[in-house]
Structure formats: structure tokens, C-alpha cells
Amino acid sequence: SAIGSLAGYPPSTLNRLAPESGVRPRPVVLSGPSGAGKSTLMKMLLRDYDGVFGFSVSHTTRDPRPGEVDGKDYHFSNREAMQEDIDDGKYIENAEFSGNLYGTSKSSVDDVRAKGLICILDVEIQGVRNIKETDLDPIYVSIQPPSIEILEKRLRDRNTETEESLQKRLEAARVDMELSRSPLLSYPGVFDVLIVNDDLEEAYDKLQSVLIEEITKVQSTKKEKCNS
């Protein structure tokens, strides 16, 4: 539909969620291995474009890391409750990693879109496949590290993983990097853009240029509201 409906939602719900102007910005899916710099780039967008982006807070069954806040970094859930909601179709995407569930609920995306903001989704590559089967119609951006060696150094410098967990992340990253970098071979037409995060400022400039059309939509809608 014209307002980018979500899979399985009746049109009446979507019309109710649409901002008055009817110009809905497309959501943004950021994907890439842990340590590629997705979180840093998201924080830069939220810092520089106040009132333009909203972050879809994912659910997970993993334990919080030091400093993480429930409801802000993740919604921390138990496996039974989260699996039940997944089975009930309340999730746009979900994936399992290192024995923990991760997922994006429909309600977390709705909360952002109802405000007329660009919804940012931080999604594992498994989850990207799920979203492709909905009619969410986001912009798909793959954030990749320059090499697996640099990624390993970044993850070790974080010092938040056990060695076993780190090796699992690196293995997942190898798969992610292969899929993202050979779209013609193994993953046709998935990402709208691939950004290699070698230099943070350059990566950020490229990300902004990809999103500027949607950013302008939100800013002009806000101006209209202020002037009316």
C-alpha cells in the first residue's frame, strides 16, 4: 500500500498509524557483524538529527551487559515468553545466536512510525531474510568491517565476550561478510548499499547520503506542522 504496510496488519490499523501528511519515511535496516560499527553509526545519526530517527528496540533472551538498560538497549526477556510471542506472529523478524533469541517486535516498529520518524532496525543477516518477506519496504544497509582481522581486534578490545562467544561471533561474521560482499553469487539484491567501515567519518558521510531523502521528508513534515 501507499503507506508501506506491515505484513498481516489490517489497513485500518495502518491508516491510524500514519502521520497526518501521509508522507511516511521508509524504515532503515542496518545489518552487519557485531563489531562492524552499527551501534556507533546509529548513535551519530540520533545525535545529529534530533527528532528525525527513532530506534526500534530489539528483544533478546541474553543477559544484559554491564551498562545496558532494559527498554533502551534491548528489551530483555525470558525464552518462554519471547518464543510464545514469536509463535503468535508478533515479530517482524527473529533469529537465534549463541543460544539466545533476538528479534524485532511489530509493536516496537509501530511505536516509532506512529510518530512519523524514520525507524532504525539493527538486524542480524538471518533477520534481514525475514524482513524481505514482509511489505515493510525499508532501505537495507550493510555495515561491514575492512577485514576479519580488524573485526577480531575490535571485539577483543571491547572485552565483553568469553573466548567461546568471541569465536562464535567471528564465525558468524565470516558468513555475514561473504553473503554481503557477493550478492550476485549467494544473496541476490539484498542490500541497497554496502558500507565498509574503515574510517568512521567516511562511513558516516556515506550513510547520511543514503538516508538524506528520508531525512528531508521528516524535516519538511515537521516544518509544515510548525507553520500550520
Tab-separated table of N, CA and C in Angstrom, residues 30-112:
chain	number	residue	atom	x	y	z
A	30	LEU	N	19.768	-1.703	9.339
A	30	LEU	CA	21.230	-1.766	9.386
A	30	LEU	C	21.619	-3.187	9.757
A	31	SER	N	22.458	-3.795	8.933
A	31	SER	CA	22.898	-5.150	9.222
A	31	SER	C	24.406	-5.231	9.061
A	32	GLY	N	24.984	-6.217	9.713
A	32	GLY	CA	26.428	-6.392	9.642
A	32	GLY	C	26.897	-7.087	10.900
A	33	PRO	N	28.114	-7.631	10.886
A	33	PRO	CA	28.588	-8.388	12.048
A	33	PRO	C	28.788	-7.524	13.279
A	34	SER	N	28.708	-8.158	14.430
A	34	SER	CA	28.981	-7.486	15.700
A	34	SER	C	30.405	-6.942	15.666
A	35	GLY	N	30.567	-5.644	15.965
A	35	GLY	CA	31.895	-5.033	15.922
A	35	GLY	C	32.153	-4.249	14.645
A	36	ALA	N	31.193	-4.272	13.700
A	36	ALA	CA	31.378	-3.530	12.437
A	36	ALA	C	31.180	-2.030	12.628
A	37	GLY	N	30.480	-1.650	13.715
A	37	GLY	CA	30.277	-0.224	13.993
A	37	GLY	C	28.853	0.258	13.826
A	38	LYS	N	27.898	-0.669	13.758
A	38	LYS	CA	26.492	-0.271	13.573
A	38	LYS	C	26.005	0.629	14.701
A	39	SER	N	26.275	0.220	15.946
A	39	SER	CA	25.775	0.985	17.105
A	39	SER	C	26.357	2.391	17.130
A	40	THR	N	27.647	2.517	16.817
A	40	THR	CA	28.300	3.833	16.806
A	40	THR	C	27.671	4.727	15.747
A	41	LEU	N	27.441	4.185	14.557
A	41	LEU	CA	26.841	4.971	13.473
A	41	LEU	C	25.406	5.373	13.813
A	42	MET	N	24.667	4.477	14.459
A	42	MET	CA	23.296	4.803	14.875
A	42	MET	C	23.292	5.950	15.878
A	43	LYS	N	24.229	5.888	16.839
A	43	LYS	CA	24.303	6.952	17.852
A	43	LYS	C	24.628	8.298	17.209
A	44	MET	N	25.471	8.289	16.166
A	44	MET	CA	25.818	9.527	15.459
A	44	MET	C	24.592	10.111	14.755
A	45	LEU	N	23.784	9.246	14.139
A	45	LEU	CA	22.552	9.715	13.489
A	45	LEU	C	21.594	10.332	14.505
A	46	LEU	N	21.412	9.636	15.631
A	46	LEU	CA	20.488	10.125	16.667
A	46	LEU	C	20.986	11.443	17.263
A	47	ARG	N	22.301	11.596	17.346
A	47	ARG	CA	22.905	12.822	17.891
A	47	ARG	C	22.708	14.004	16.934
A	48	ASP	N	22.932	13.769	15.633
A	48	ASP	CA	22.950	14.869	14.659
A	48	ASP	C	21.576	15.210	14.092
A	49	TYR	N	20.639	14.291	14.184
A	49	TYR	CA	19.306	14.531	13.622
A	49	TYR	C	18.257	14.333	14.705
A	50	ASP	N	18.213	15.267	15.607
A	50	ASP	CA	17.282	15.184	16.731
A	50	ASP	C	15.845	15.235	16.211
A	51	GLY	N	15.022	14.309	16.674
A	51	GLY	CA	13.619	14.316	16.269
A	51	GLY	C	13.372	13.807	14.861
A	52	VAL	N	14.339	13.091	14.279
A	52	VAL	CA	14.173	12.543	12.929
A	52	VAL	C	14.130	11.014	12.961
A	53	PHE	N	15.029	10.428	13.757
A	53	PHE	CA	15.126	8.966	13.837
A	53	PHE	C	14.556	8.438	15.145
A	54	GLY	N	14.039	7.241	15.073
A	54	GLY	CA	13.651	6.519	16.276
A	54	GLY	C	14.240	5.131	16.190
A	55	PHE	N	14.705	4.624	17.304
A	55	PHE	CA	15.359	3.314	17.312
A	55	PHE	C	14.367	2.244	17.727
A	56	SER	N	14.224	1.242	16.878
A	56	SER	CA	13.384	0.099	17.238
A	56	SER	C	14.169	-0.768	18.217
A	57	VAL	N	13.708	-0.828	19.455
A	57	VAL	CA	14.433	-1.582	20.488
A	57	VAL	C	14.122	-3.071	20.334
A	58	SER	N	15.171	-3.853	20.083
A	58	SER	CA	15.010	-5.295	19.877
A	58	SER	C	14.780	-6.020	21.196
A	59	HIS	N	14.203	-7.202	21.103
A	59	HIS	CA	14.068	-8.102	22.253
A	59	HIS	C	15.173	-9.149	22.201
A	60	THR	N	15.631	-9.585	23.347
A	60	THR	CA	16.603	-10.676	23.402
A	60	THR	C	16.443	-11.460	24.698
A	61	THR	N	16.889	-12.716	24.641
A	61	THR	CA	16.871	-13.542	25.858
A	61	THR	C	18.260	-13.608	26.498
A	62	ARG	N	19.249	-12.904	25.916
A	62	ARG	CA	20.575	-12.931	26.539
A	62	ARG	C	20.606	-12.026	27.766
A	63	ASP	N	21.612	-12.228	28.620
A	63	ASP	CA	21.757	-11.400	29.818
A	63	ASP	C	22.270	-10.010	29.429
A	64	PRO	N	21.852	-8.978	30.181
A	64	PRO	CA	22.371	-7.630	29.899
A	64	PRO	C	23.883	-7.561	30.127
A	65	ARG	N	24.563	-6.789	29.270
A	65	ARG	CA	25.980	-6.500	29.501
A	65	ARG	C	26.072	-5.329	30.475
A	66	PRO	N	27.245	-5.130	31.102
A	66	PRO	CA	27.394	-4.000	32.030
A	66	PRO	C	27.029	-2.681	31.345
A	67	GLY	N	26.182	-1.902	32.013
A	67	GLY	CA	25.808	-0.589	31.473
A	67	GLY	C	24.586	-0.597	30.572
A	68	GLU	N	24.130	-1.775	30.154
A	68	GLU	CA	22.951	-1.831	29.290
A	68	GLU	C	21.679	-1.624	30.112
A	69	VAL	N	20.737	-0.886	29.511
A	69	VAL	CA	19.496	-0.542	30.207
A	69	VAL	C	18.325	-1.247	29.528
A	70	ASP	N	17.509	-1.939	30.325
A	70	ASP	CA	16.330	-2.630	29.796
A	70	ASP	C	15.352	-1.605	29.227
A	71	GLY	N	14.895	-1.840	27.996
A	71	GLY	CA	13.959	-0.919	27.359
A	71	GLY	C	14.640	0.150	26.534
A	72	LYS	N	15.952	0.325	26.751
A	72	LYS	CA	16.697	1.319	25.968
A	72	LYS	C	17.651	0.623	25.000
A	73	ASP	N	18.497	-0.254	25.527
A	73	ASP	CA	19.426	-1.001	24.667
A	73	ASP	C	18.722	-2.214	24.055
A	74	TYR	N	18.034	-2.943	24.891
A	74	TYR	CA	17.225	-4.104	24.486
A	74	TYR	C	16.045	-4.207	25.437
A	75	HIS	N	15.003	-4.913	24.984
A	75	HIS	CA	14.006	-5.425	25.921
A	75	HIS	C	14.502	-6.817	26.303
A	76	PHE	N	14.917	-6.985	27.551
A	76	PHE	CA	15.424	-8.290	27.986
A	76	PHE	C	14.244	-9.159	28.418
A	77	SER	N	14.188	-10.353	27.837
A	77	SER	CA	13.016	-11.205	28.026
A	77	SER	C	13.466	-12.616	28.384
A	78	ASN	N	12.519	-13.417	28.881
A	78	ASN	CA	12.866	-14.833	29.066
A	78	ASN	C	12.432	-15.606	27.818
A	79	ARG	N	13.050	-16.745	27.646
A	79	ARG	CA	12.879	-17.500	26.398
A	79	ARG	C	11.428	-17.927	26.165
A	80	GLU	N	10.785	-18.376	27.214
A	80	GLU	CA	9.415	-18.893	27.076
A	80	GLU	C	8.465	-17.809	26.567
A	81	ALA	N	8.537	-16.631	27.199
A	81	ALA	CA	7.639	-15.529	26.818
A	81	ALA	C	7.925	-15.055	25.393
A	82	MET	N	9.210	-14.951	25.064
A	82	MET	CA	9.574	-14.452	23.739
A	82	MET	C	9.189	-15.449	22.646
A	83	GLN	N	9.425	-16.731	22.905
A	83	GLN	CA	9.075	-17.757	21.919
A	83	GLN	C	7.563	-17.781	21.671
A	84	GLU	N	6.805	-17.571	22.734
A	84	GLU	CA	5.340	-17.550	22.611
A	84	GLU	C	4.894	-16.413	21.692
A	85	ASP	N	5.501	-15.225	21.882
A	85	ASP	CA	5.154	-14.077	21.034
A	85	ASP	C	5.582	-14.290	19.579
A	86	ILE	N	6.734	-14.936	19.388
A	86	ILE	CA	7.184	-15.256	18.023
A	86	ILE	C	6.167	-16.185	17.358
A	87	ASP	N	5.747	-17.212	18.098
A	87	ASP	CA	4.770	-18.174	17.567
A	87	ASP	C	3.433	-17.508	17.252
A	88	ASP	N	3.110	-16.450	18.023
A	88	ASP	CA	1.850	-15.722	17.809
A	88	ASP	C	1.948	-14.696	16.677
A	89	GLY	N	3.114	-14.623	16.018
A	89	GLY	CA	3.270	-13.699	14.884
A	89	GLY	C	3.466	-12.253	15.275
A	90	LYS	N	3.952	-12.022	16.496
A	90	LYS	CA	4.119	-10.640	16.961
A	90	LYS	C	5.475	-10.032	16.572
A	91	TYR	N	6.283	-10.807	15.848
A	91	TYR	CA	7.624	-10.342	15.462
A	91	TYR	C	7.761	-10.194	13.949
A	92	ILE	N	8.423	-9.122	13.526
A	92	ILE	CA	8.739	-8.923	12.111
A	92	ILE	C	9.876	-9.849	11.712
A	93	GLU	N	10.856	-9.974	12.611
A	93	GLU	CA	11.982	-10.870	12.344
A	93	GLU	C	12.500	-11.403	13.665
A	94	ASN	N	13.105	-12.569	13.580
A	94	ASN	CA	13.763	-13.117	14.768
A	94	ASN	C	14.852	-14.080	14.327
A	95	ALA	N	15.833	-14.254	15.192
A	95	ALA	CA	16.956	-15.141	14.879
A	95	ALA	C	17.507	-15.672	16.187
A	96	GLU	N	18.247	-16.769	16.086
A	96	GLU	CA	18.904	-17.319	17.270
A	96	GLU	C	20.407	-17.231	17.071
A	97	PHE	N	21.106	-16.747	18.090
A	97	PHE	CA	22.554	-16.613	18.002
A	97	PHE	C	23.172	-16.968	19.344
A	98	SER	N	24.161	-17.841	19.324
A	98	SER	CA	24.847	-18.270	20.561
A	98	SER	C	23.864	-18.733	21.635
A	99	GLY	N	22.794	-19.411	21.216
A	99	GLY	CA	21.837	-19.948	22.178
A	99	GLY	C	20.843	-18.941	22.714
A	100	ASN	N	20.873	-17.704	22.186
A	100	ASN	CA	19.922	-16.676	22.621
A	100	ASN	C	19.049	-16.228	21.455
A	101	LEU	N	17.794	-15.909	21.767
A	101	LEU	CA	16.883	-15.373	20.756
A	101	LEU	C	17.053	-13.858	20.656
A	102	TYR	N	16.952	-13.347	19.443
A	102	TYR	CA	16.921	-11.905	19.179
A	102	TYR	C	15.756	-11.660	18.236
A	103	GLY	N	15.098	-10.510	18.348
A	103	GLY	CA	14.009	-10.248	17.417
A	103	GLY	C	13.491	-8.826	17.499
A	104	THR	N	12.746	-8.444	16.454
A	104	THR	CA	12.129	-7.120	16.376
A	104	THR	C	10.621	-7.300	16.396
A	105	SER	N	9.974	-6.773	17.417
A	105	SER	CA	8.515	-6.918	17.501
A	105	SER	C	7.830	-5.874	16.619
A	106	LYS	N	6.640	-6.228	16.133
A	106	LYS	CA	5.860	-5.277	15.336
A	106	LYS	C	5.578	-4.010	16.137
A	107	SER	N	5.277	-4.183	17.432
A	107	SER	CA	4.902	-3.016	18.244
A	107	SER	C	6.064	-2.037	18.397
A	108	SER	N	7.310	-2.548	18.455
A	108	SER	CA	8.446	-1.634	18.629
A	108	SER	C	8.658	-0.773	17.381
A	109	VAL	N	8.338	-1.328	16.206
A	109	VAL	CA	8.432	-0.550	14.967
A	109	VAL	C	7.258	0.429	14.880
A	110	ASP	N	6.065	-0.045	15.237
A	110	ASP	CA	4.873	0.818	15.218
A	110	ASP	C	5.053	2.055	16.092
A	111	ASP	N	5.653	1.859	17.267
A	111	ASP	CA	5.834	2.973	18.209
A	111	ASP	C	6.611	4.116	17.561
A	112	VAL	N	7.619	3.761	16.770
A	112	VAL	CA	8.453	4.772	16.107
A	112	VAL	C	7.723	5.375	14.913
